[in-house]
Coordinates of C-alpha atoms in Angstrom, one line a residue:
Chain S
X1 CA -78.7 -35.9 0.4
X2 CA -79.3 -37.6 -2.9
X3 CA -75.8 -38.3 -3.2
X4 CA -76.2 -40.8 -0.1
X5 CA -78.5 -42.9 -2.3
X6 CA -76.6 -42.3 -5.6
X7 CA -73.2 -42.9 -4.2
X8 CA -72.1 -39.8 -6.0
X9 CA -69.9 -36.9 -4.6
X10 CA -67.8 -37.1 -1.7
X11 CA -70.4 -38.0 0.6
X12 CA -71.0 -41.0 -1.9
X13 CA -67.2 -41.7 -1.9
X14 CA -67.2 -42.1 1.7
X15 CA -70.6 -43.9 2.3
X16 CA -69.3 -46.5 -0.3
X17 CA -66.4 -47.5 1.7
X18 CA -68.0 -46.8 5.2
X19 CA -71.4 -46.3 5.4
X20 CA -71.9 -43.8 7.8
X21 CA -74.1 -41.4 5.9
X22 CA -76.4 -43.8 4.8
X23 CA -76.6 -45.3 8.5
X24 CA -77.4 -41.7 9.9
X25 CA -80.0 -41.2 7.0
X26 CA -81.5 -44.6 8.1
X27 CA -81.7 -44.0 11.7
X28 CA -82.2 -40.3 11.9
X29 CA -84.0 -39.3 8.9
X30 CA -86.0 -41.9 7.2
X31 CA -86.6 -44.2 10.3
X32 CA -90.4 -44.8 10.5
X33 CA -91.8 -43.8 13.9
X34 CA -95.4 -44.2 15.3
X35 CA -97.2 -41.0 14.2
X36 CA -98.9 -41.0 17.5
X37 CA -96.2 -40.3 19.9
X38 CA -96.4 -37.7 22.9
X39 CA -94.1 -35.7 24.7
X40 CA -93.5 -38.5 26.9
X41 CA -91.4 -39.7 24.1
X42 CA -89.1 -36.8 24.2
X43 CA -87.1 -37.8 27.2
X44 CA -85.0 -40.4 25.5
X45 CA -83.4 -38.0 23.3
X46 CA -83.2 -35.8 26.1
X47 CA -81.2 -38.0 28.0
X48 CA -78.8 -38.5 24.9
X49 CA -78.0 -34.9 25.1
X50 CA -77.3 -34.7 28.8
X51 CA -75.0 -37.5 28.6
X52 CA -73.1 -35.4 25.9
X53 CA -73.4 -32.3 28.0
X54 CA -72.0 -34.2 30.9
X55 CA -69.1 -35.7 29.0
X56 CA -68.2 -32.3 27.2
X57 CA -67.8 -30.3 30.5
X58 CA -66.4 -33.2 32.4
X59 CA -63.6 -33.6 30.1
X60 CA -63.0 -29.8 30.5
X61 CA -63.5 -29.9 34.2
X62 CA -60.6 -32.7 34.1
X63 CA -57.9 -30.2 32.9
X64 CA -58.3 -28.4 36.0
X65 CA -58.9 -30.9 38.5
X66 CA -56.1 -32.4 40.9
X67 CA -57.3 -35.9 42.2
X68 CA -55.4 -36.0 45.8
X69 CA -56.6 -35.2 49.0
X70 CA -54.4 -32.4 49.1
X71 CA -55.5 -30.7 46.2
X72 CA -58.7 -31.8 45.2
X73 CA -61.1 -29.1 47.4
X74 CA -58.5 -26.3 46.3
X75 CA -58.5 -27.4 42.8
X76 CA -62.6 -27.1 42.6
X77 CA -62.3 -23.7 44.2
X78 CA -59.6 -22.9 41.5
X79 CA -61.9 -23.7 38.9
X80 CA -64.9 -21.6 40.4
X81 CA -62.7 -18.5 40.8
X82 CA -59.9 -18.6 38.5
X83 CA -60.5 -20.9 35.4
X84 CA -62.1 -18.7 32.7
X85 CA -65.9 -19.8 32.6
X86 CA -64.7 -22.4 35.3
X87 CA -67.9 -21.5 37.6
X88 CA -70.0 -21.9 34.6
X89 CA -68.6 -25.3 33.2
X90 CA -68.7 -26.6 37.0
X91 CA -72.3 -25.8 37.7
X92 CA -73.2 -27.0 34.3
X93 CA -71.6 -30.3 35.1
X94 CA -73.1 -30.7 38.7
X95 CA -76.6 -29.5 37.7
X96 CA -76.3 -31.4 34.7
X97 CA -75.8 -34.9 36.5
X98 CA -79.2 -34.0 38.4
X99 CA -81.2 -33.2 35.0
X100 CA -79.8 -36.2 33.6
X101 CA -81.7 -38.3 36.3
X102 CA -84.6 -36.3 36.2
X103 CA -84.9 -36.9 32.4
X104 CA -83.9 -40.6 32.9
X105 CA -86.4 -41.3 35.6
X106 CA -89.3 -39.5 33.3
X107 CA -88.2 -41.8 30.5
X108 CA -88.5 -45.1 32.7
X109 CA -91.6 -44.1 34.2
X110 CA -93.0 -43.4 30.5
X111 CA -92.0 -47.0 29.9
X112 CA -93.9 -48.4 33.2
X113 CA -96.9 -46.7 32.1
X114 CA -96.8 -47.8 28.3
X115 CA -95.8 -51.3 28.8
X116 CA -92.4 -50.5 26.7
X117 CA -90.7 -53.2 28.4
X118 CA -93.2 -55.9 27.0
X119 CA -92.2 -58.4 24.3
X120 CA -90.4 -57.7 22.0
X121 CA -88.5 -54.9 23.8
X122 CA -87.5 -57.0 26.8
X123 CA -83.8 -56.4 26.0
X124 CA -84.2 -52.8 25.2
X125 CA -85.6 -52.4 28.9
X126 CA -82.6 -54.2 30.5
X127 CA -80.0 -52.2 28.5
X128 CA -81.7 -49.5 29.8
X129 CA -81.3 -50.5 33.4
X130 CA -77.8 -51.0 33.0
X131 CA -77.6 -47.5 31.9
X132 CA -79.1 -46.6 35.0
X133 CA -76.9 -48.8 37.0
X134 CA -73.8 -47.4 35.2
X135 CA -75.1 -43.7 35.6
X136 CA -75.7 -44.1 39.3
X137 CA -72.1 -45.8 39.6
X138 CA -70.8 -42.8 37.7
X139 CA -72.7 -40.2 40.0
X140 CA -71.6 -41.6 43.0
X141 CA -67.8 -41.3 41.9
X142 CA -68.5 -38.1 40.6
X143 CA -69.5 -36.8 44.0
X144 CA -66.9 -37.9 45.6
X145 CA -64.4 -35.8 43.5
X146 CA -64.6 -32.5 45.2
X147 CA -63.9 -34.2 48.5
X148 CA -66.0 -32.1 50.6
X149 CA -67.8 -33.5 53.6
X150 CA -70.5 -35.2 51.9
X151 CA -68.2 -36.5 49.4
X152 CA -66.1 -38.2 52.0
X153 CA -68.7 -39.4 54.2
X154 CA -71.0 -40.5 51.5
X155 CA -68.0 -42.5 50.1
X156 CA -67.3 -43.9 53.5
X157 CA -70.9 -45.1 54.3
X158 CA -71.5 -46.7 50.6
X159 CA -68.3 -48.6 50.4
X160 CA -68.6 -49.6 54.0
X161 CA -72.0 -51.5 52.5
X162 CA -69.8 -54.1 51.3
X163 CA -68.7 -55.2 54.5
X164 CA -72.1 -56.7 54.9
X165 CA -71.2 -59.4 52.5
X166 CA -70.6 -62.6 54.6
X167 CA -67.0 -63.8 55.1
X168 CA -65.2 -61.7 52.4
X169 CA -66.7 -58.4 53.2
X170 CA -63.9 -56.7 55.0
X171 CA -61.5 -57.8 52.6
X172 CA -63.7 -56.4 49.7
X173 CA -63.9 -53.1 51.3
X174 CA -60.2 -52.9 51.9
X175 CA -59.7 -54.0 48.3
X176 CA -62.0 -51.2 47.2
X177 CA -60.5 -48.6 49.4
X178 CA -56.9 -49.5 48.7
X179 CA -56.1 -49.0 52.2
X180 CA -58.1 -48.7 55.7
X181 CA -60.3 -45.9 55.3
X182 CA -61.6 -43.7 52.5
X183 CA -58.4 -41.8 51.5
X184 CA -56.0 -41.1 48.4
X185 CA -55.9 -44.0 46.8
X186 CA -59.9 -44.3 46.7
X187 CA -60.0 -40.7 45.4
X188 CA -57.4 -41.4 42.6
X189 CA -59.3 -44.8 41.3
X190 CA -62.6 -43.1 41.6
X191 CA -61.3 -40.4 39.2
X192 CA -60.1 -42.7 36.6
X193 CA -63.2 -44.8 36.7
X194 CA -65.2 -41.6 36.7
X195 CA -63.7 -40.8 33.6
X196 CA -64.1 -44.1 32.1
X197 CA -67.8 -45.0 32.8
X198 CA -69.3 -42.5 30.7
X199 CA -68.1 -44.1 27.6
X200 CA -69.2 -47.3 28.9
X201 CA -72.5 -45.7 29.0
X202 CA -72.4 -44.4 25.5
X203 CA -71.6 -47.7 24.2
X204 CA -74.7 -49.3 26.1
X205 CA -76.7 -46.3 24.8
X206 CA -75.6 -47.1 21.1
X207 CA -77.0 -51.0 22.1
X208 CA -80.2 -49.4 23.4
X209 CA -80.7 -47.6 20.5
X210 CA -80.0 -50.4 18.1
X211 CA -82.5 -52.7 20.1
X212 CA -84.9 -50.1 19.9
X213 CA -84.7 -49.6 15.8
X214 CA -85.0 -53.5 15.4
X215 CA -88.8 -53.3 16.4
X216 CA -89.4 -49.8 16.4
X217 CA -90.6 -47.3 19.0
X218 CA -93.6 -48.2 21.1
X219 CA -96.8 -45.9 21.2
X220 CA -99.3 -44.1 23.7
X221 CA -102.0 -46.9 22.4
X222 CA -99.6 -49.7 23.1
X223 CA -100.5 -51.6 19.8
X224 CA -98.1 -52.4 17.0
X225 CA -98.0 -50.4 13.6
X226 CA -99.8 -52.2 11.1
X227 CA -98.5 -50.5 8.0
X228 CA -96.7 -47.2 6.6
X229 CA -100.0 -45.4 7.3
X230 CA -99.2 -45.5 10.9
X231 CA -95.9 -44.1 10.6
X232 CA -94.0 -40.7 9.9
X233 CA -90.4 -40.3 9.1
X234 CA -88.4 -39.2 12.2
X235 CA -87.1 -36.4 10.2
X236 CA -88.6 -33.7 10.1
X237 CA -91.5 -34.7 12.4
X238 CA -89.8 -35.9 15.3
X239 CA -86.6 -34.0 15.2
X240 CA -88.2 -30.7 15.2
X241 CA -90.4 -31.9 18.2
X242 CA -87.2 -33.1 20.1
X243 CA -85.4 -29.8 19.5
X244 CA -88.8 -28.0 20.9
X245 CA -88.7 -30.1 23.9
X246 CA -84.9 -29.5 24.3
X247 CA -85.3 -25.8 24.0
X248 CA -87.8 -26.1 26.9
X249 CA -85.6 -28.1 29.3
X250 CA -82.7 -26.3 28.4
X251 CA -84.3 -23.0 29.5
X252 CA -85.4 -24.8 33.1
X253 CA -81.7 -26.2 33.1
X254 CA -80.5 -22.7 32.4
X255 CA -82.6 -21.1 35.1
X256 CA -81.2 -23.8 37.7
X257 CA -77.6 -23.1 36.5
X258 CA -77.6 -19.4 36.5
X259 CA -80.1 -18.7 39.3
X260 CA -80.5 -21.6 42.0
X261 CA -77.0 -23.5 41.1
X262 CA -76.6 -25.0 44.7
X263 CA -80.2 -25.6 45.5
X264 CA -80.1 -29.2 44.6
X265 CA -76.9 -29.8 46.4
X266 CA -75.7 -30.0 50.2
X267 CA -74.1 -27.2 51.7
X268 CA -71.8 -29.3 53.6
X269 CA -70.1 -30.4 50.6
X270 CA -68.9 -27.0 50.8
X271 CA -66.8 -28.0 53.8
X272 CA -63.3 -29.6 53.0
X273 CA -63.5 -33.3 54.2
X274 CA -62.5 -34.1 57.6
X275 CA -62.3 -37.7 58.8
X276 CA -62.1 -37.0 62.1
X277 CA -65.6 -35.3 62.0
X278 CA -69.2 -37.0 60.5
X279 CA -71.9 -34.5 59.5
X280 CA -75.1 -34.6 61.6
X281 CA -76.8 -36.2 59.0
X282 CA -75.5 -37.6 55.7
X283 CA -77.4 -37.6 52.8
X284 CA -76.6 -38.5 49.0
X285 CA -77.9 -36.4 46.3
X286 CA -81.6 -36.6 45.8
X287 CA -81.5 -39.0 42.8
X288 CA -80.4 -41.7 45.5
X289 CA -82.9 -40.8 48.1
X290 CA -85.5 -43.7 47.4
X291 CA -82.7 -46.3 47.6
X292 CA -81.4 -44.7 50.6
X293 CA -84.6 -45.2 52.2
X294 CA -85.3 -48.5 51.4
X295 CA -81.5 -49.4 52.7
X296 CA -82.2 -47.8 55.8
X297 CA -85.9 -49.3 56.3
X298 CA -84.4 -52.7 57.0
X299 CA -83.1 -52.9 60.5
X300 CA -80.3 -55.7 59.3
X301 CA -77.4 -54.8 57.6
X302 CA -77.1 -57.1 55.0
X303 CA -80.8 -57.1 54.7
X304 CA -80.8 -53.4 53.9
X305 CA -77.9 -54.0 51.2
X306 CA -79.8 -56.7 49.6
X307 CA -83.3 -54.6 49.5
X308 CA -81.8 -51.6 48.3
X309 CA -80.0 -53.9 45.4
X310 CA -83.3 -55.4 44.9
X311 CA -85.1 -52.6 44.4
X312 CA -83.4 -52.2 40.9
X313 CA -82.9 -55.7 40.1
X314 CA -86.6 -56.7 40.4
X315 CA -87.3 -54.0 37.2
X316 CA -85.3 -56.9 35.3
X317 CA -88.1 -59.3 35.8
X318 CA -90.8 -56.9 35.0
X319 CA -91.3 -58.3 31.6
X320 CA -92.7 -61.6 33.3
X321 CA -93.9 -59.9 36.3
X322 CA -96.7 -58.1 34.5
X323 CA -98.5 -60.9 33.1
X324 CA -101.3 -58.6 31.0
X325 CA -101.2 -58.9 27.3
X326 CA -102.3 -55.2 26.9
X327 CA -99.4 -52.8 26.9
X328 CA -100.6 -49.5 27.7
X329 CA -101.8 -48.1 30.7
X330 CA -104.4 -46.2 28.6
X331 CA -106.8 -49.4 28.3
X332 CA -105.7 -50.6 31.8
X333 CA -108.3 -49.1 34.2
X334 CA -106.8 -50.8 37.4
X335 CA -103.1 -50.7 36.4
X336 CA -103.3 -47.2 35.6
X337 CA -104.3 -46.5 39.3
X338 CA -101.4 -48.7 40.7
X339 CA -99.3 -46.8 38.3
X340 CA -100.0 -43.7 40.2
X341 CA -99.7 -45.3 43.4
X342 CA -96.1 -46.3 42.6
X343 CA -95.1 -42.9 41.4
X344 CA -96.6 -41.5 44.7
X345 CA -94.9 -44.3 46.7
X346 CA -91.3 -43.4 45.4
X347 CA -91.6 -39.8 45.9
X348 CA -92.5 -40.7 49.5
X349 CA -89.4 -42.7 49.6
X350 CA -87.5 -40.1 48.5
X351 CA -88.7 -37.7 51.3
X352 CA -88.1 -40.5 53.8
X353 CA -84.5 -40.9 52.1
X354 CA -83.8 -37.4 52.9
X355 CA -84.9 -37.0 56.4
X356 CA -83.3 -38.2 59.5
X357 CA -83.9 -41.7 60.3
X358 CA -86.0 -41.2 63.3
X359 CA -89.4 -41.0 64.6
X360 CA -92.3 -41.1 61.9
X361 CA -89.9 -41.5 59.3
X362 CA -88.8 -45.2 60.2
X363 CA -92.7 -46.3 60.0
X364 CA -93.4 -44.3 57.0
X365 CA -90.0 -45.7 55.2
X366 CA -90.9 -49.3 56.2
X367 CA -94.5 -49.2 54.9
X368 CA -93.5 -47.5 51.7
X369 CA -90.5 -50.1 51.1
X370 CA -93.4 -53.0 51.3
X371 CA -95.7 -51.2 49.2
X372 CA -92.7 -51.0 46.3
X373 CA -92.1 -54.6 46.4
X374 CA -95.3 -55.6 46.6
X375 CA -96.3 -53.5 43.6
X376 CA -93.9 -55.4 41.6
X377 CA -94.1 -59.0 43.1
X378 CA -97.7 -59.3 44.0
X379 CA -100.2 -56.5 42.3
X380 CA -98.6 -56.4 38.9
X381 CA -99.1 -60.0 38.4
X382 CA -102.5 -60.3 39.8
X383 CA -103.6 -57.1 38.1
X384 CA -102.5 -58.6 34.5
X385 CA -105.0 -61.9 35.3
X386 CA -108.2 -60.1 37.1
X387 CA -108.4 -57.0 34.8
X388 CA -110.5 -56.3 32.3
X389 CA -108.9 -54.3 29.4
X390 CA -110.7 -51.4 27.6
X391 CA -111.1 -52.7 24.0
X392 CA -108.0 -51.8 22.0
X393 CA -108.6 -49.5 18.6
X394 CA -107.9 -51.5 15.3
X395 CA -104.9 -49.5 14.3
X396 CA -103.1 -46.2 15.2
X397 CA -104.3 -44.6 11.8
X398 CA -108.0 -45.5 12.9
X399 CA -107.6 -44.1 16.4
X400 CA -106.2 -40.9 15.1
X401 CA -108.7 -40.5 12.2
X402 CA -111.7 -41.4 14.6
X403 CA -110.8 -38.5 16.6
X404 CA -110.6 -36.1 13.9
X405 CA -113.9 -37.3 12.5
X406 CA -115.7 -36.9 15.7
X407 CA -114.3 -33.5 16.2
X408 CA -116.0 -32.3 12.9
X409 CA -119.2 -33.9 13.3
Chain V
X1 CA -108.3 -18.6 0.0
X2 CA -106.0 -18.0 -3.0
X3 CA -102.9 -20.6 -3.8
X4 CA -99.6 -19.0 -2.9
X5 CA -97.5 -19.5 -6.2
X6 CA -94.6 -22.0 -5.4
X7 CA -92.0 -19.3 -5.5
X8 CA -93.6 -17.7 -2.5
X9 CA -93.9 -20.8 -0.4
X10 CA -90.3 -21.7 -1.0
X11 CA -89.0 -18.3 -0.2
X12 CA -91.0 -18.5 3.3
X13 CA -89.5 -21.7 4.1
X14 CA -86.0 -20.4 3.0
X15 CA -86.4 -17.5 5.2
X16 CA -87.5 -20.0 8.1
X17 CA -84.5 -22.2 7.4
X18 CA -82.1 -19.6 7.1
X19 CA -83.1 -17.5 10.5
X20 CA -83.2 -20.9 12.3
X21 CA -79.8 -21.8 10.9
X22 CA -78.3 -18.3 11.8
X23 CA -79.5 -18.6 15.2
X24 CA -78.5 -22.3 15.8
X25 CA -75.1 -21.2 14.6
X26 CA -74.9 -18.0 16.8
X27 CA -76.0 -20.4 19.9
X28 CA -73.4 -22.9 18.9
X29 CA -70.9 -20.3 19.2
X30 CA -72.0 -18.9 22.2
X31 CA -71.8 -22.2 23.9
X32 CA -68.6 -23.2 22.5
X33 CA -66.7 -20.3 23.7
X34 CA -66.8 -20.9 27.4
X35 CA -65.2 -24.2 26.5
X36 CA -62.4 -23.1 24.4
X37 CA -61.6 -20.3 26.8
X38 CA -61.3 -22.3 29.7
X39 CA -58.2 -23.4 28.2
X40 CA -56.5 -19.9 28.1
X41 CA -54.7 -18.5 31.1
X42 CA -56.5 -18.6 34.3
X43 CA -56.7 -15.9 36.6
X44 CA -54.1 -17.0 39.0
X45 CA -51.5 -17.3 35.9
X46 CA -52.2 -14.3 34.8
X47 CA -52.3 -12.1 38.0
X48 CA -48.8 -10.7 36.9
X49 CA -46.4 -12.3 39.1
X50 CA -44.6 -9.5 40.3
X51 CA -41.2 -9.8 42.1
X52 CA -38.8 -7.5 43.8
X53 CA -34.8 -7.6 43.4
X54 CA -32.3 -6.3 45.4
X55 CA -29.6 -4.9 43.5
X56 CA -27.1 -3.7 46.4
X57 CA -24.8 -6.9 46.3
X58 CA -24.2 -6.7 42.5
X59 CA -20.8 -5.2 41.3
X60 CA -20.3 -3.8 38.1
X61 CA -19.6 -6.8 35.7
X62 CA -21.8 -9.2 37.7
X63 CA -25.1 -10.7 36.7
X64 CA -27.7 -12.6 38.4
X65 CA -30.6 -14.6 36.9
X66 CA -34.2 -14.6 38.7
X67 CA -37.2 -16.8 37.9
X68 CA -39.9 -14.5 36.7
X69 CA -43.5 -16.0 35.2
X70 CA -41.7 -19.3 34.5
X71 CA -38.6 -17.7 32.6
X72 CA -35.1 -16.8 33.7
X73 CA -34.4 -12.7 33.8
X74 CA -31.1 -11.6 33.4
X75 CA -29.9 -8.7 35.5
X76 CA -26.4 -7.5 34.8
X77 CA -24.7 -4.5 36.3
X78 CA -22.7 -3.2 33.5
X79 CA -19.2 -2.0 33.3
X80 CA -18.5 1.5 31.9
X81 CA -16.9 -0.5 28.7
X82 CA -20.0 -2.3 28.1
X83 CA -22.0 0.7 28.6
X84 CA -20.0 2.6 25.9
X85 CA -19.8 -0.4 23.4
X86 CA -23.9 -0.7 23.6
X87 CA -24.1 3.3 23.0
X88 CA -21.4 3.2 20.1
X89 CA -23.9 1.9 17.3
X90 CA -25.2 2.7 14.1
X91 CA -28.5 1.7 14.1
X92 CA -28.6 0.7 10.3
X93 CA -26.5 -2.4 10.8
X94 CA -28.7 -3.8 13.5
X95 CA -31.6 -6.4 12.3
X96 CA -33.9 -4.9 15.4
X97 CA -32.7 -1.3 15.5
X98 CA -33.0 0.1 18.9
X99 CA -31.1 2.7 20.8
X100 CA -29.5 1.4 24.2
X101 CA -31.0 4.5 25.9
X102 CA -34.5 3.0 25.2
X103 CA -33.6 -0.4 26.4
X104 CA -32.4 0.6 29.9
X105 CA -34.0 2.7 32.8
X106 CA -30.6 3.2 34.5
X107 CA -27.8 2.6 32.1
X108 CA -25.8 0.8 35.0
X109 CA -28.3 -2.1 35.0
X110 CA -29.8 -4.3 32.1
X111 CA -32.6 -6.2 32.8
X112 CA -33.9 -8.5 30.5
X113 CA -35.6 -11.5 29.7
X114 CA -33.2 -14.2 29.2
X115 CA -34.8 -16.4 26.6
X116 CA -33.7 -16.5 23.1
X117 CA -36.1 -14.7 20.5
X118 CA -35.2 -17.7 17.9
X119 CA -36.9 -20.7 19.6
X120 CA -36.4 -20.0 23.1
X121 CA -33.3 -21.4 24.5
X122 CA -31.5 -19.6 27.3
X123 CA -28.4 -17.8 26.2
X124 CA -25.1 -17.9 28.0
X125 CA -23.8 -14.9 29.2
X126 CA -20.4 -13.2 28.4
X127 CA -19.8 -15.0 25.4
X128 CA -20.3 -14.3 21.6
X129 CA -18.7 -12.1 19.2
X130 CA -20.2 -9.1 20.7
X131 CA -19.1 -9.4 24.4
X132 CA -23.0 -9.9 25.3
X133 CA -24.7 -13.0 25.0
X134 CA -24.4 -16.3 22.9
X135 CA -27.2 -18.7 22.2
X136 CA -25.8 -22.4 22.0
X137 CA -28.7 -23.7 20.3
X138 CA -28.3 -22.1 17.0
X139 CA -25.9 -19.5 17.2
X140 CA -27.3 -16.4 17.9
X141 CA -25.0 -13.5 19.1
X142 CA -26.4 -10.6 21.4
X143 CA -24.5 -7.4 22.1
X144 CA -23.9 -5.7 25.6
X145 CA -27.5 -4.2 25.2
X146 CA -29.1 -7.6 24.4
X147 CA -29.7 -6.8 20.8
X148 CA -29.5 -9.2 18.0
X149 CA -26.3 -8.9 16.1
X150 CA -25.6 -12.4 14.2
X151 CA -27.6 -15.7 14.0
X152 CA -31.3 -16.5 13.5
X153 CA -33.0 -14.6 16.1
X154 CA -35.5 -12.0 14.6
X155 CA -35.8 -9.5 17.7
X156 CA -33.5 -8.3 20.5
X157 CA -34.0 -9.8 23.9
X158 CA -37.4 -8.7 25.5
X159 CA -37.1 -6.0 28.1
X160 CA -39.8 -6.6 30.8
X161 CA -41.9 -3.9 32.5
X162 CA -40.1 -3.0 35.7
X163 CA -39.4 -0.1 37.8
X164 CA -36.9 1.1 40.2
X165 CA -38.5 1.3 43.7
X166 CA -35.4 2.8 45.3
X167 CA -31.7 3.1 44.1
X168 CA -31.0 -0.3 44.8
X169 CA -34.5 -2.0 44.3
X170 CA -36.3 -2.8 41.0
X171 CA -40.0 -4.2 41.1
X172 CA -40.7 -6.6 37.9
X173 CA -44.2 -7.0 36.6

């Protein structure tokens, strides 16, 4: 490692010409990190790791997959039954997508609670939202590839949404389909794009990390670091903490992959796609359910589409919708409660999205949708103004030291 | 509590470093293996493609080629002359010594994989200096038992696994 600094040896020779080793040293080893980060800060690195898992298993699956309506479903079964460890790689990829979303959603909610979207981290937040959008596109296209009933009908429903656009809607949909219905042309192009998008995600993730490193990580107190006494080097403290958290998550992941690999999926997707027969209840995968609920809550076709898209785009405005000068919800008694209201609301929306659009679900879905938008557009601006935050500690160090002194007395 | 010497601390840290390193390496290998093994032939490819061939129409001096596991298979009903030539052999002159008796189940029929053992071209039948096969790619000559006699090929033409189901039918693979 000293060779990187003094430029000696093979490492020094390469680093002088392409500073890859010193960059890694700077970003992963020396990088000063707030010393009070809690486990909610593990989820960023977890997301990066699941991205890598998806890319590796995905490339391997692509070696055996046939992207045609005649061959797709059978090629998946070929992978499951004939390819060595194909069943394992497929289940890892399938459940890896779900875990990627679990981890990213927790990562986002961490940001909402601790004010990580506030200045000077607005662009960091936007890059994160772009990653989320790319993930959703990638996951949607990936789900179409097995060409099961849900693949086909989910693709039909969601691509049909674009027909809501006035005037050009139908033309846009036919352009998307490359035809007059979801068929071979669409499957082929979804395969190509599904292979591409994860690499776009990698690019935006790199920008996301660069933006993060510009001002450093936020922390549970939401106050800036005042000096070196407030930081510790990333390695070994957070590398080992991240590895520990990873081992925990991987254990749960392994439990799902080996003991309940189809639990998060829909059994109808094991039925080959039939363009003549729509399943009784079309549902997207669980990670899309809240947005699906919002889409269905608005009785108007175009209105539903706009509401669904707005549900994500409203988050871009968050740094300005939240008027409070205080970052962390730890010191914001009113905002803290509303954070939990939002979480419960999103869970309710998930439940509604997975249920048939009938009876009580319609009213509950509409109320939950109204709350969702009210939370961002009405409550957050008002709370920031009327709330009296609790007094902030003077520094991170002081807050940590205070605790230990109190414990010793 | 007495201070442990510096050496002691170093050893304990080394122990945990080495143990973690080994465990991590073992884990990495275990994770990598399925990703590598998936490229090996899958079960449907391995399922020994078995084919049955009806030999009835074959007259002495006639050959047929059948596709087996993606490669040509030569089946030749040999003439008495060819069999005699194959048997009249001094093993010492052969690059890959093998008795004709060891290469056929029924001396009338020669069953071989029609792929030159040099670099994989398909040899031409009833050509070459030994009355057998000749590979035009690099000039390997095989005799009436399919043994390499001249040229760069290292071994005799491969004999596949086969059985006679009855007098006129064989099953290969």
